[in-house]
Amino acid sequence: MSTGKVDVLLGLQWGDEGKGKVVDVLTPHYDVIARFQGGPNAGHTLEFNGEKYVLRSIPSGIFQGGKINIIGNGVVLAPDLFMAEAQELEKSGHDLKRRLHISKKAHLIMPTHRVLDAAYEAAKGSGKVGTTGKGIGPAYTDKISRNGLRVGDIFDGFAEKYAAHKARHEAILQSMHYTNYDITEAEQRWMEGIDYMRQFEIVDSEHEINHLLQTGKSILCEGAQGTMLDIDFGSYPFVTSSNTITAGACTGLGIGPNKIGHVYGIMKAYCTRVGAGPFPTELFDETGKKIRDLGHEYGAVTGRERRCGWIDLVALRYSIMINGVTQLIMMKSDVLDTFDTIKACVAYKQRGEVINHFPYDIEHDIEPVYETLPGWKTDMTGFTSEAQFPAAFKQYIAFLEAQLATPIKIISIGPDRNQTIIRE
Ligand code: GDP
Ligand code: IMO
Ligand code: MG
């Protein structure tokens, strides 16, 4: 499957499309799996052999065959959460010390970044983003404003650097009159996390990746969040603070754009969103509730209820364009197995006009234009090949491929690793 280039797998909607599951499924075809952005705001779920894992900062390529996994420079890492995640994996027999490599240039999320995250959200009042509270925005803000603390800093004069950054954060919090917090315990865990991290391979990951490529190794990049949460192209300001798109793999790992091969775009057969912000096809009725119940649509990290709605082909066409998607992966089609009819948003109506493109403003006066398709009314969760797909499901796939002008290569029919159909 590999092209000898760097393939990228990323979400096309508002995150939680099922990236973790598919990275795990594809891992046997690659030598290296690399995360390029985001941090512990991600929650990537994998299920196999009756076991379930939720990964946050660690790539989803750790379970299949001793592959190298890399946390790239574009990631923001919280040492305490990283330690908790890695120790949990150690307990279940997965020691990652030698095969999980961490970029020296990845930025650290400090305890005070999390306090700042809470303070900024509180200051926004009803306009809050509904962040995961993991300090993502403040850590990336420090990076961009050239105030960041990086993994490579832990080897030289770290205590002084940490203290200076902390003092700067405390001054900001003072100025916001946000002083009712206590990070004593968190800070202790965080420092333990720093020491724990030293046991891993801390590398110049841009050199490593390019060397691996030159020596014929195949690399899969694992996106976090989704295109609709991208800092530039998502539903700003209700977005995360990194580039979640294909271009993010170049900057987040140090890979030239001409080295990018396949771009796998993942979508659900419907749509979800967690946190605040516009969502044109959101359903507030029984159908939305049914999707949430059948799809177990609750956040993998925060447990928050996910908002549910029909698939939005206008937004997907935009995501496919921005990412240069070469093939699609459709997840959770089984969730729609019992529906009589299924709707797909093919255009928007805005100010009385039907539009096919994704507009600047998706917050105001947006009405989805739907096409209704027949449901397949078949339990597909035990299927093993596409030959078993009922006619109505084949029709749904053909409709989506025509609308999106991109082939759907993988269809997921359940959360387990084995519930995956790769189309010929
Ligand atoms: P990610 O963040 O993109 O990796 O996705 P999450 O793990 O946050 O959310 C996807 C959820 O759907 C997880 O609970 C998965 O176990 C589950 N899942 C993945 N694929 C399927 C599928 O095809 N059908 C069903 N029913 N669940 C799935
Ligand atoms: P994975 O990788 C879904 C959302 C938050 C919030 C916004 C900003 O599992 O798909 P942040 O903490 O990043 O500053 O929050 O982005 N968000 C996600 N939603 N899946 C994710 O990750 C998300 N990571 C962040 O809910 O609306
Ligand atoms: Mg998730």
Short mmCIF file of C-alpha atoms and ligand atoms in Angstrom, two decimals:
data_model
loop_
_atom_site.label_atom_id
_atom_site.label_comp_id
_atom_site.label_asym_id
_atom_site.label_seq_id
_atom_site.Cartn_x
_atom_site.Cartn_y
_atom_site.Cartn_z
CA MET A 1 0.00 0.00 0.00
CA SER A 2 2.90 2.35 0.70
CA THR A 3 4.17 4.63 -2.06
CA GLY A 4 7.70 5.02 -0.68
CA LYS A 5 6.51 8.48 0.25
CA VAL A 6 4.89 9.83 3.36
CA ASP A 7 1.19 9.02 3.51
CA VAL A 8 -1.09 11.15 5.65
CA LEU A 9 -4.29 10.10 7.41
CA LEU A 10 -6.49 12.84 8.82
CA GLY A 11 -10.00 13.78 9.86
CA LEU A 12 -12.24 15.71 7.45
CA GLN A 13 -14.93 16.75 9.93
CA TRP A 14 -14.83 18.03 13.53
CA GLY A 15 -12.61 15.25 14.90
CA ASP A 16 -13.40 11.83 16.37
CA GLU A 17 -13.90 10.35 12.91
CA GLY A 18 -12.13 7.12 13.92
CA LYS A 19 -8.53 8.00 13.03
CA GLY A 20 -7.03 5.83 15.78
CA LYS A 21 -8.83 2.71 14.63
CA VAL A 22 -7.74 3.07 11.01
CA VAL A 23 -4.13 3.97 11.81
CA ASP A 24 -3.98 0.72 13.78
CA VAL A 25 -5.51 -1.19 10.85
CA LEU A 26 -3.01 0.31 8.39
CA THR A 27 0.08 0.02 10.64
CA PRO A 28 1.19 -3.39 9.26
CA HIS A 29 1.71 -1.67 5.87
CA TYR A 30 4.15 0.92 7.30
CA ASP A 31 7.51 1.05 9.07
CA VAL A 32 6.90 4.28 10.97
CA ILE A 33 3.82 6.03 12.39
CA ALA A 34 4.13 9.73 13.29
CA ARG A 35 1.93 12.31 14.98
CA PHE A 36 2.44 15.83 13.61
CA GLN A 37 0.18 18.17 15.60
CA GLY A 38 -2.23 18.47 18.48
CA GLY A 39 -1.64 16.96 21.87
CA PRO A 40 -3.67 15.47 24.71
CA ASN A 41 -6.80 17.18 23.37
CA ALA A 42 -6.95 14.13 21.09
CA GLY A 43 -8.54 10.85 22.13
CA HIS A 44 -7.95 8.06 19.62
CA THR A 45 -9.76 4.81 20.38
CA LEU A 46 -8.55 1.36 19.32
CA GLU A 47 -10.34 -1.94 19.89
CA PHE A 48 -9.00 -5.42 19.25
CA ASN A 49 -9.05 -8.85 20.94
CA GLY A 50 -11.72 -7.58 23.32
CA GLU A 51 -9.39 -4.83 24.59
CA LYS A 52 -9.91 -1.09 24.29
CA TYR A 53 -7.28 1.66 24.40
CA VAL A 54 -7.62 5.44 24.19
CA LEU A 55 -4.45 7.21 23.04
CA ARG A 56 -3.92 10.92 23.49
CA SER A 57 -0.36 11.92 22.66
CA ILE A 58 1.08 8.55 21.65
CA PRO A 59 0.62 7.52 18.00
CA SER A 60 -1.83 4.70 17.21
CA GLY A 61 0.87 2.56 15.56
CA ILE A 62 2.20 1.02 18.78
CA PHE A 63 0.19 -2.18 18.85
CA GLN A 64 1.14 -3.89 15.61
CA GLY A 65 4.61 -5.33 15.19
CA GLY A 66 7.23 -3.21 16.94
CA LYS A 67 7.03 -0.24 14.56
CA ILE A 68 8.81 3.04 15.25
CA ASN A 69 6.39 5.70 16.48
CA ILE A 70 7.33 9.36 16.43
CA ILE A 71 5.91 12.36 18.26
CA GLY A 72 6.85 15.18 15.89
CA ASN A 73 7.90 18.79 16.45
CA GLY A 74 4.37 20.02 15.68
CA VAL A 75 2.92 18.27 18.73
CA VAL A 76 2.42 19.90 22.14
CA LEU A 77 3.21 17.49 24.94
CA ALA A 78 2.10 17.48 28.60
CA PRO A 79 4.72 15.38 30.44
CA ASP A 80 2.38 14.38 33.29
CA LEU A 81 -0.36 13.19 30.93
CA PHE A 82 2.21 11.53 28.69
CA MET A 83 3.60 9.64 31.68
CA ALA A 84 0.14 8.48 32.75
CA GLU A 85 -0.62 7.30 29.22
CA ALA A 86 2.69 5.48 28.72
CA GLN A 87 2.64 3.87 32.17
CA GLU A 88 -0.86 2.55 31.54
CA LEU A 89 0.42 0.95 28.33
CA GLU A 90 3.46 -0.45 30.16
CA LYS A 91 1.11 -2.11 32.65
CA SER A 92 -0.66 -3.90 29.80
CA GLY A 93 2.66 -5.14 28.44
CA HIS A 94 3.55 -2.43 25.92
CA ASP A 95 6.95 -1.00 26.76
CA LEU A 96 7.59 1.86 24.37
CA LYS A 97 10.92 3.16 25.68
CA ARG A 98 12.97 2.15 22.65
CA ARG A 99 10.44 2.55 19.86
CA LEU A 100 8.66 5.76 20.79
CA HIS A 101 10.76 8.70 19.66
CA ILE A 102 10.02 12.27 20.75
CA SER A 103 11.12 15.37 18.87
CA LYS A 104 13.36 17.80 20.75
CA LYS A 105 11.40 20.55 19.03
CA ALA A 106 7.98 19.50 20.34
CA HIS A 107 6.64 22.13 22.75
CA LEU A 108 5.77 21.43 26.37
CA ILE A 109 2.36 22.15 27.86
CA MET A 110 2.98 23.52 31.36
CA PRO A 111 0.51 23.31 34.28
CA THR A 112 0.06 27.08 33.99
CA HIS A 113 -0.96 26.64 30.33
CA ARG A 114 -3.93 24.65 31.56
CA VAL A 115 -4.83 27.38 34.05
CA LEU A 116 -4.54 29.95 31.24
CA ASP A 117 -6.81 27.78 29.06
CA ALA A 118 -9.45 27.88 31.81
CA ALA A 119 -8.93 31.62 32.38
CA TYR A 120 -9.33 32.50 28.68
CA GLU A 121 -12.44 30.34 28.43
CA ALA A 122 -13.95 31.99 31.54
CA ALA A 123 -13.17 35.43 30.10
CA LYS A 124 -15.01 34.55 26.88
CA GLY A 125 -18.20 33.84 28.83
CA SER A 126 -20.97 32.65 26.53
CA GLY A 127 -18.60 32.89 23.55
CA LYS A 128 -16.32 30.22 24.95
CA VAL A 129 -14.83 27.65 22.57
CA GLY A 130 -15.52 24.65 24.79
CA THR A 131 -11.88 23.56 24.72
CA THR A 132 -10.69 20.28 26.20
CA GLY A 133 -8.99 22.31 28.97
CA LYS A 134 -5.63 20.72 28.24
CA GLY A 135 -3.76 24.00 27.69
CA ILE A 136 -3.51 23.51 23.93
CA GLY A 137 -4.27 27.11 22.88
CA PRO A 138 -1.92 28.77 25.43
CA ALA A 139 0.93 26.33 24.60
CA TYR A 140 0.67 27.03 20.86
CA THR A 141 0.29 30.74 21.60
CA ASP A 142 3.64 30.68 23.43
CA LYS A 143 5.19 28.77 20.54
CA ILE A 144 4.06 31.29 17.95
CA SER A 145 4.95 34.29 20.11
CA ARG A 146 8.44 32.79 20.57
CA ASN A 147 7.95 32.18 24.28
CA GLY A 148 7.70 28.40 24.24
CA LEU A 149 9.45 25.74 26.28
CA ARG A 150 10.54 22.72 24.23
CA VAL A 151 11.38 19.10 24.96
CA GLY A 152 15.02 19.84 24.07
CA ASP A 153 15.13 22.40 26.88
CA ILE A 154 14.95 19.70 29.54
CA PHE A 155 18.66 18.92 29.08
CA ASP A 156 20.07 22.32 29.91
CA GLY A 157 19.20 24.81 32.65
CA PHE A 158 15.65 23.53 32.72
CA ALA A 159 14.68 24.65 36.24
CA GLU A 160 15.49 28.32 35.48
CA LYS A 161 13.71 28.25 32.15
CA TYR A 162 10.64 26.64 33.70
CA ALA A 163 10.55 29.19 36.52
CA ALA A 164 10.78 32.12 34.08
CA HIS A 165 7.93 30.79 31.94
CA LYS A 166 5.81 30.08 34.98
CA ALA A 167 6.36 33.62 36.32
CA ARG A 168 5.31 35.06 32.98
CA HIS A 169 2.13 32.99 33.02
CA GLU A 170 1.39 33.99 36.61
CA ALA A 171 1.69 37.65 35.67
CA ILE A 172 -0.84 37.17 32.86
CA LEU A 173 -3.20 35.38 35.24
CA GLN A 174 -2.80 38.20 37.78
CA SER A 175 -3.66 40.76 35.14
CA MET A 176 -6.81 38.77 34.36
CA HIS A 177 -7.66 38.62 38.08
CA TYR A 178 -7.67 34.84 37.73
CA THR A 179 -5.89 33.82 40.91
CA ASN A 180 -8.02 31.13 42.48
CA TYR A 181 -6.06 28.07 41.39
CA ASP A 182 -3.62 25.63 42.93
CA ILE A 183 -1.14 23.76 40.77
CA THR A 184 1.06 22.38 43.56
CA GLU A 185 0.12 18.76 42.96
CA ALA A 186 -0.10 19.07 39.19
CA GLU A 187 3.33 20.65 39.12
CA GLN A 188 4.83 17.78 41.09
CA ARG A 189 3.36 15.22 38.69
CA TRP A 190 4.55 17.36 35.80
CA MET A 191 8.15 17.35 37.07
CA GLU A 192 7.96 13.58 37.55
CA GLY A 193 6.73 13.42 33.97
CA ILE A 194 9.79 15.36 32.79
CA ASP A 195 12.09 12.83 34.47
CA TYR A 196 10.06 9.94 33.08
CA MET A 197 10.29 11.38 29.56
CA ARG A 198 14.11 11.34 29.73
CA GLN A 199 13.97 7.54 29.47
CA PHE A 200 12.58 7.77 25.94
CA GLU A 201 14.45 8.41 22.72
CA ILE A 202 14.53 12.20 22.43
CA VAL A 203 15.52 12.85 18.83
CA ASP A 204 15.98 15.32 16.00
CA SER A 205 12.88 13.86 14.40
CA GLU A 206 13.13 15.85 11.15
CA HIS A 207 16.55 14.28 10.49
CA GLU A 208 15.33 10.86 11.53
CA ILE A 209 12.24 10.93 9.32
CA ASN A 210 14.10 12.10 6.24
CA HIS A 211 16.80 9.50 6.80
CA LEU A 212 14.19 6.77 7.17
CA LEU A 213 12.60 7.91 3.92
CA GLN A 214 15.93 7.89 2.10
CA THR A 215 16.52 4.35 3.23
CA GLY A 216 13.21 3.21 1.74
CA LYS A 217 11.10 3.12 4.87
CA SER A 218 7.40 3.90 4.62
CA ILE A 219 5.79 6.46 6.90
CA LEU A 220 2.18 7.09 7.91
CA CYS A 221 1.33 10.41 9.55
CA GLU A 222 -1.59 10.39 11.98
CA GLY A 223 -3.62 13.56 12.18
CA ALA A 224 -5.46 14.69 15.29
CA GLN A 225 -8.68 16.73 15.47
CA GLY A 226 -10.17 17.39 12.03
CA THR A 227 -10.17 19.86 9.14
CA MET A 228 -13.19 21.75 10.47
CA LEU A 229 -11.11 22.42 13.62
CA ASP A 230 -8.06 23.65 11.66
CA ILE A 231 -6.74 27.01 12.86
CA ASP A 232 -6.84 28.49 9.34
CA PHE A 233 -9.66 26.71 7.54
CA GLY A 234 -11.94 25.47 10.32
CA SER A 235 -14.95 27.20 11.84
CA TYR A 236 -12.81 29.96 13.40
CA PRO A 237 -12.71 30.93 16.25
CA PHE A 238 -14.31 27.63 17.31
CA VAL A 239 -11.26 25.62 16.35
CA THR A 240 -8.14 24.13 17.86
CA SER A 241 -4.79 25.95 17.70
CA SER A 242 -2.89 23.90 15.13
CA ASN A 243 -2.94 23.09 11.42
CA THR A 244 -4.75 19.77 11.32
CA ILE A 245 -4.51 19.57 7.52
CA THR A 246 -2.03 17.80 5.22
CA ALA A 247 0.23 20.85 5.20
CA GLY A 248 0.52 20.40 8.98
CA ALA A 249 2.32 17.09 8.36
CA CYS A 250 5.03 19.02 6.46
CA THR A 251 5.58 21.62 9.17
CA GLY A 252 4.89 19.25 12.06
CA LEU A 253 7.49 16.71 10.99
CA GLY A 254 9.88 18.52 8.63
CA ILE A 255 8.81 16.76 5.45
CA GLY A 256 8.93 18.46 2.02
CA PRO A 257 5.54 18.75 0.26
CA ASN A 258 6.88 16.70 -2.67
CA LYS A 259 7.34 13.76 -0.28
CA ILE A 260 3.61 13.46 0.46
CA GLY A 261 1.99 10.39 -1.14
CA HIS A 262 -1.51 9.17 -0.37
CA VAL A 263 -3.78 11.41 1.67
CA TYR A 264 -6.43 9.36 3.44
CA GLY A 265 -9.38 11.49 4.47
CA ILE A 266 -11.58 10.03 7.19
CA MET A 267 -15.24 10.84 7.69
CA LYS A 268 -18.14 9.36 9.55
CA ALA A 269 -21.24 8.31 7.60
CA TYR A 270 -22.87 11.17 9.51
CA CYS A 271 -21.33 14.08 11.43
CA THR A 272 -20.50 14.98 15.03
CA ARG A 273 -18.99 17.86 16.91
CA VAL A 274 -17.96 18.31 20.54
CA GLY A 275 -17.57 21.79 22.00
CA ALA A 276 -19.15 25.03 20.82
CA GLY A 277 -19.38 26.52 17.33
CA PRO A 278 -21.41 26.30 14.14
CA PHE A 279 -22.61 22.94 12.82
CA PRO A 280 -24.99 23.43 9.87
CA THR A 281 -26.44 19.89 9.77
CA GLU A 282 -26.85 19.46 13.53
CA LEU A 283 -30.01 17.59 14.55
CA PHE A 284 -31.85 18.60 17.71
CA ASP A 285 -34.55 15.96 17.36
CA GLU A 286 -35.04 12.25 18.00
CA THR A 287 -32.91 11.37 14.97
CA GLY A 288 -29.94 13.21 16.45
CA LYS A 289 -30.48 11.41 19.73
CA LYS A 290 -30.73 8.06 17.94
CA ILE A 291 -27.40 8.66 16.19
CA ARG A 292 -25.81 9.63 19.53
CA ASP A 293 -27.13 6.53 21.27
CA LEU A 294 -26.32 4.04 18.53
CA GLY A 295 -22.93 5.62 17.81
CA HIS A 296 -22.01 6.01 21.51
CA GLU A 297 -21.20 9.60 20.69
CA TYR A 298 -19.56 10.72 23.92
CA GLY A 299 -16.06 12.23 24.03
CA ALA A 300 -13.20 9.73 24.42
CA VAL A 301 -11.28 12.19 26.66
CA THR A 302 -13.86 14.44 28.28
CA GLY A 303 -16.93 12.16 28.21
CA ARG A 304 -18.87 15.14 26.86
CA GLU A 305 -21.94 14.47 24.75
CA ARG A 306 -21.13 14.87 21.06
CA ARG A 307 -23.54 16.90 18.95
CA CYS A 308 -24.83 14.80 16.04
CA GLY A 309 -26.17 15.51 12.57
CA TRP A 310 -26.34 14.32 8.97
CA ILE A 311 -23.29 14.11 6.74
CA ASP A 312 -22.32 17.50 5.28
CA LEU A 313 -21.02 17.09 1.73
CA VAL A 314 -20.41 20.84 1.29
CA ALA A 315 -17.98 20.83 4.20
CA LEU A 316 -16.46 17.53 3.06
CA ARG A 317 -15.79 18.81 -0.47
CA TYR A 318 -13.99 21.75 1.12
CA SER A 319 -11.93 19.47 3.38
CA ILE A 320 -11.02 17.23 0.44
CA MET A 321 -9.85 20.29 -1.51
CA ILE A 322 -7.76 21.75 1.33
CA ASN A 323 -6.07 18.43 2.09
CA GLY A 324 -5.63 17.05 -1.42
CA VAL A 325 -7.38 13.87 -0.32
CA THR A 326 -6.64 10.94 -2.65
CA GLN A 327 -8.95 8.40 -1.01
CA LEU A 328 -11.72 8.42 1.51
CA ILE A 329 -12.36 6.22 4.51
CA MET A 330 -15.93 6.02 5.78
CA MET A 331 -16.47 5.14 9.43
CA LYS A 332 -19.42 4.08 11.56
CA SER A 333 -21.73 3.17 8.68
CA ASP A 334 -23.14 0.49 11.02
CA VAL A 335 -24.67 3.24 13.16
CA LEU A 336 -27.12 3.92 10.30
CA ASP A 337 -27.96 0.22 9.76
CA THR A 338 -31.50 0.55 11.15
CA PHE A 339 -32.56 3.86 9.54
CA ASP A 340 -35.44 3.87 7.01
CA THR A 341 -33.98 6.84 5.18
CA ILE A 342 -30.69 8.70 5.33
CA LYS A 343 -30.10 12.33 4.53
CA ALA A 344 -27.05 14.01 3.06
CA CYS A 345 -26.51 17.77 2.86
CA VAL A 346 -25.59 18.52 -0.78
CA ALA A 347 -25.73 22.35 -0.65
CA TYR A 348 -26.50 25.25 1.68
CA LYS A 349 -29.16 27.93 1.38
CA GLN A 350 -27.88 31.29 2.58
CA ARG A 351 -29.78 34.58 2.24
CA GLY A 352 -32.27 32.85 -0.06
CA GLU A 353 -29.57 31.61 -2.42
CA VAL A 354 -28.46 27.99 -2.91
CA ILE A 355 -24.69 27.73 -2.65
CA ASN A 356 -22.46 24.71 -3.28
CA HIS A 357 -19.24 26.09 -1.84
CA PHE A 358 -18.25 26.30 1.82
CA PRO A 359 -18.74 30.00 2.68
CA TYR A 360 -16.74 32.31 4.96
CA ASP A 361 -19.63 32.50 7.38
CA ILE A 362 -21.25 29.23 8.40
CA GLU A 363 -22.63 30.69 11.61
CA HIS A 364 -25.48 32.79 10.31
CA ASP A 365 -28.47 32.04 8.12
CA ILE A 366 -27.27 28.64 6.89
CA GLU A 367 -29.88 26.10 5.92
CA PRO A 368 -28.81 22.69 4.68
CA VAL A 369 -30.29 21.40 1.42
CA TYR A 370 -30.76 17.66 1.80
CA GLU A 371 -31.07 14.72 -0.51
CA THR A 372 -32.80 11.69 1.00
CA LEU A 373 -31.60 8.19 0.26
CA PRO A 374 -33.14 4.83 1.17
CA GLY A 375 -31.68 3.10 4.22
CA TRP A 376 -30.20 -0.41 3.82
CA LYS A 377 -31.89 -1.84 6.93
CA THR A 378 -29.30 -4.58 7.29
CA ASP A 379 -26.97 -5.43 10.17
CA MET A 380 -23.57 -5.18 8.47
CA THR A 381 -21.41 -5.50 11.59
CA GLY A 382 -20.42 -9.11 10.84
CA PHE A 383 -19.63 -8.61 7.16
CA THR A 384 -16.19 -9.58 5.87
CA SER A 385 -16.28 -8.41 2.25
CA GLU A 386 -17.89 -5.70 0.17
CA ALA A 387 -19.68 -8.39 -1.88
CA GLN A 388 -22.03 -8.74 1.10
CA PHE A 389 -23.12 -5.08 1.03
CA PRO A 390 -26.84 -4.66 0.34
CA ALA A 391 -27.88 -2.77 -2.81
CA ALA A 392 -29.09 0.32 -0.91
CA PHE A 393 -25.71 0.64 0.85
CA LYS A 394 -23.87 0.30 -2.47
CA GLN A 395 -26.11 3.05 -3.78
CA TYR A 396 -25.21 5.26 -0.77
CA ILE A 397 -21.49 4.72 -1.41
CA ALA A 398 -21.83 5.44 -5.14
CA PHE A 399 -23.78 8.61 -4.30
CA LEU A 400 -21.08 9.83 -1.90
CA GLU A 401 -18.26 9.03 -4.33
CA ALA A 402 -20.02 10.97 -7.09
CA GLN A 403 -20.76 13.94 -4.81
CA LEU A 404 -17.22 14.02 -3.41
CA ALA A 405 -15.41 13.04 -6.64
CA THR A 406 -13.10 10.82 -4.58
CA PRO A 407 -13.07 7.02 -4.14
CA ILE A 408 -14.04 5.48 -0.79
CA LYS A 409 -11.39 2.81 -0.21
CA ILE A 410 -12.11 1.65 3.32
CA ILE A 411 -15.43 1.19 5.07
CA SER A 412 -15.63 0.63 8.82
CA ILE A 413 -18.61 -1.37 10.09
CA GLY A 414 -17.85 -1.49 13.82
CA PRO A 415 -15.26 -0.37 16.39
CA ASP A 416 -13.14 -3.53 16.28
CA ARG A 417 -9.97 -3.75 14.20
CA ASN A 418 -11.54 -6.65 12.28
CA GLN A 419 -14.72 -4.77 11.41
CA THR A 420 -13.05 -3.09 8.47
CA ILE A 421 -13.71 -3.65 4.78
CA ILE A 422 -10.95 -2.67 2.37
CA ARG A 423 -12.46 -2.23 -1.09
CA GLU A 424 -10.70 -3.59 -4.14
P1 GDP B 1 -10.55 9.52 16.64
O1 GDP B 1 -10.33 10.63 17.61
O2 GDP B 1 -10.70 10.03 15.23
O3 GDP B 1 -9.50 8.45 16.73
O4 GDP B 1 -11.94 8.85 17.02
P2 GDP B 1 -12.47 8.54 18.52
O5 GDP B 1 -11.75 7.36 19.04
O6 GDP B 1 -12.48 9.76 19.35
O7 GDP B 1 -13.99 8.22 18.24
C1 GDP B 1 -14.39 7.20 17.42
C2 GDP B 1 -15.29 6.25 18.22
O8 GDP B 1 -16.00 5.41 17.34
C3 GDP B 1 -14.49 5.31 19.11
O9 GDP B 1 -15.27 5.03 20.24
C4 GDP B 1 -14.32 4.06 18.25
O10 GDP B 1 -14.16 2.88 19.02
C5 GDP B 1 -15.63 4.04 17.51
N1 GDP B 1 -15.60 3.50 16.15
C6 GDP B 1 -14.61 3.57 15.22
N2 GDP B 1 -15.04 3.05 14.06
C7 GDP B 1 -16.29 2.62 14.26
C8 GDP B 1 -17.28 1.99 13.43
O11 GDP B 1 -17.08 1.75 12.25
N3 GDP B 1 -18.49 1.72 14.01
C9 GDP B 1 -18.76 1.99 15.30
N4 GDP B 1 -19.96 1.67 15.75
N5 GDP B 1 -17.86 2.59 16.12
C10 GDP B 1 -16.65 2.90 15.59
P1 IMO B 2 -9.42 13.86 18.10
O1 IMO B 2 -8.00 13.80 17.66
C1 IMO B 2 -12.96 16.35 18.72
C2 IMO B 2 -12.28 20.47 20.02
C3 IMO B 2 -12.71 20.88 21.41
C4 IMO B 2 -13.04 22.34 21.19
C5 IMO B 2 -11.96 22.77 20.20
C6 IMO B 2 -10.75 23.45 20.82
O2 IMO B 2 -9.77 12.88 19.15
O3 IMO B 2 -10.34 13.85 16.91
P2 IMO B 2 -8.70 22.56 22.26
O4 IMO B 2 -8.65 21.83 23.56
O5 IMO B 2 -8.03 21.83 21.13
O6 IMO B 2 -8.21 23.98 22.38
O7 IMO B 2 -10.27 22.67 21.90
O8 IMO B 2 -11.55 21.60 19.53
N1 IMO B 2 -11.37 19.31 19.95
C7 IMO B 2 -11.73 18.11 19.52
N2 IMO B 2 -12.93 17.63 19.13
N3 IMO B 2 -11.88 15.56 18.64
C8 IMO B 2 -10.67 16.01 19.00
O9 IMO B 2 -9.53 15.29 18.84
C9 IMO B 2 -10.56 17.33 19.50
N4 IMO B 2 -9.53 18.08 19.96
C10 IMO B 2 -10.04 19.29 20.22
O10 IMO B 2 -13.82 20.15 21.83
O11 IMO B 2 -14.28 22.47 20.55
MG MG B 3 -11.18 11.41 19.38
#
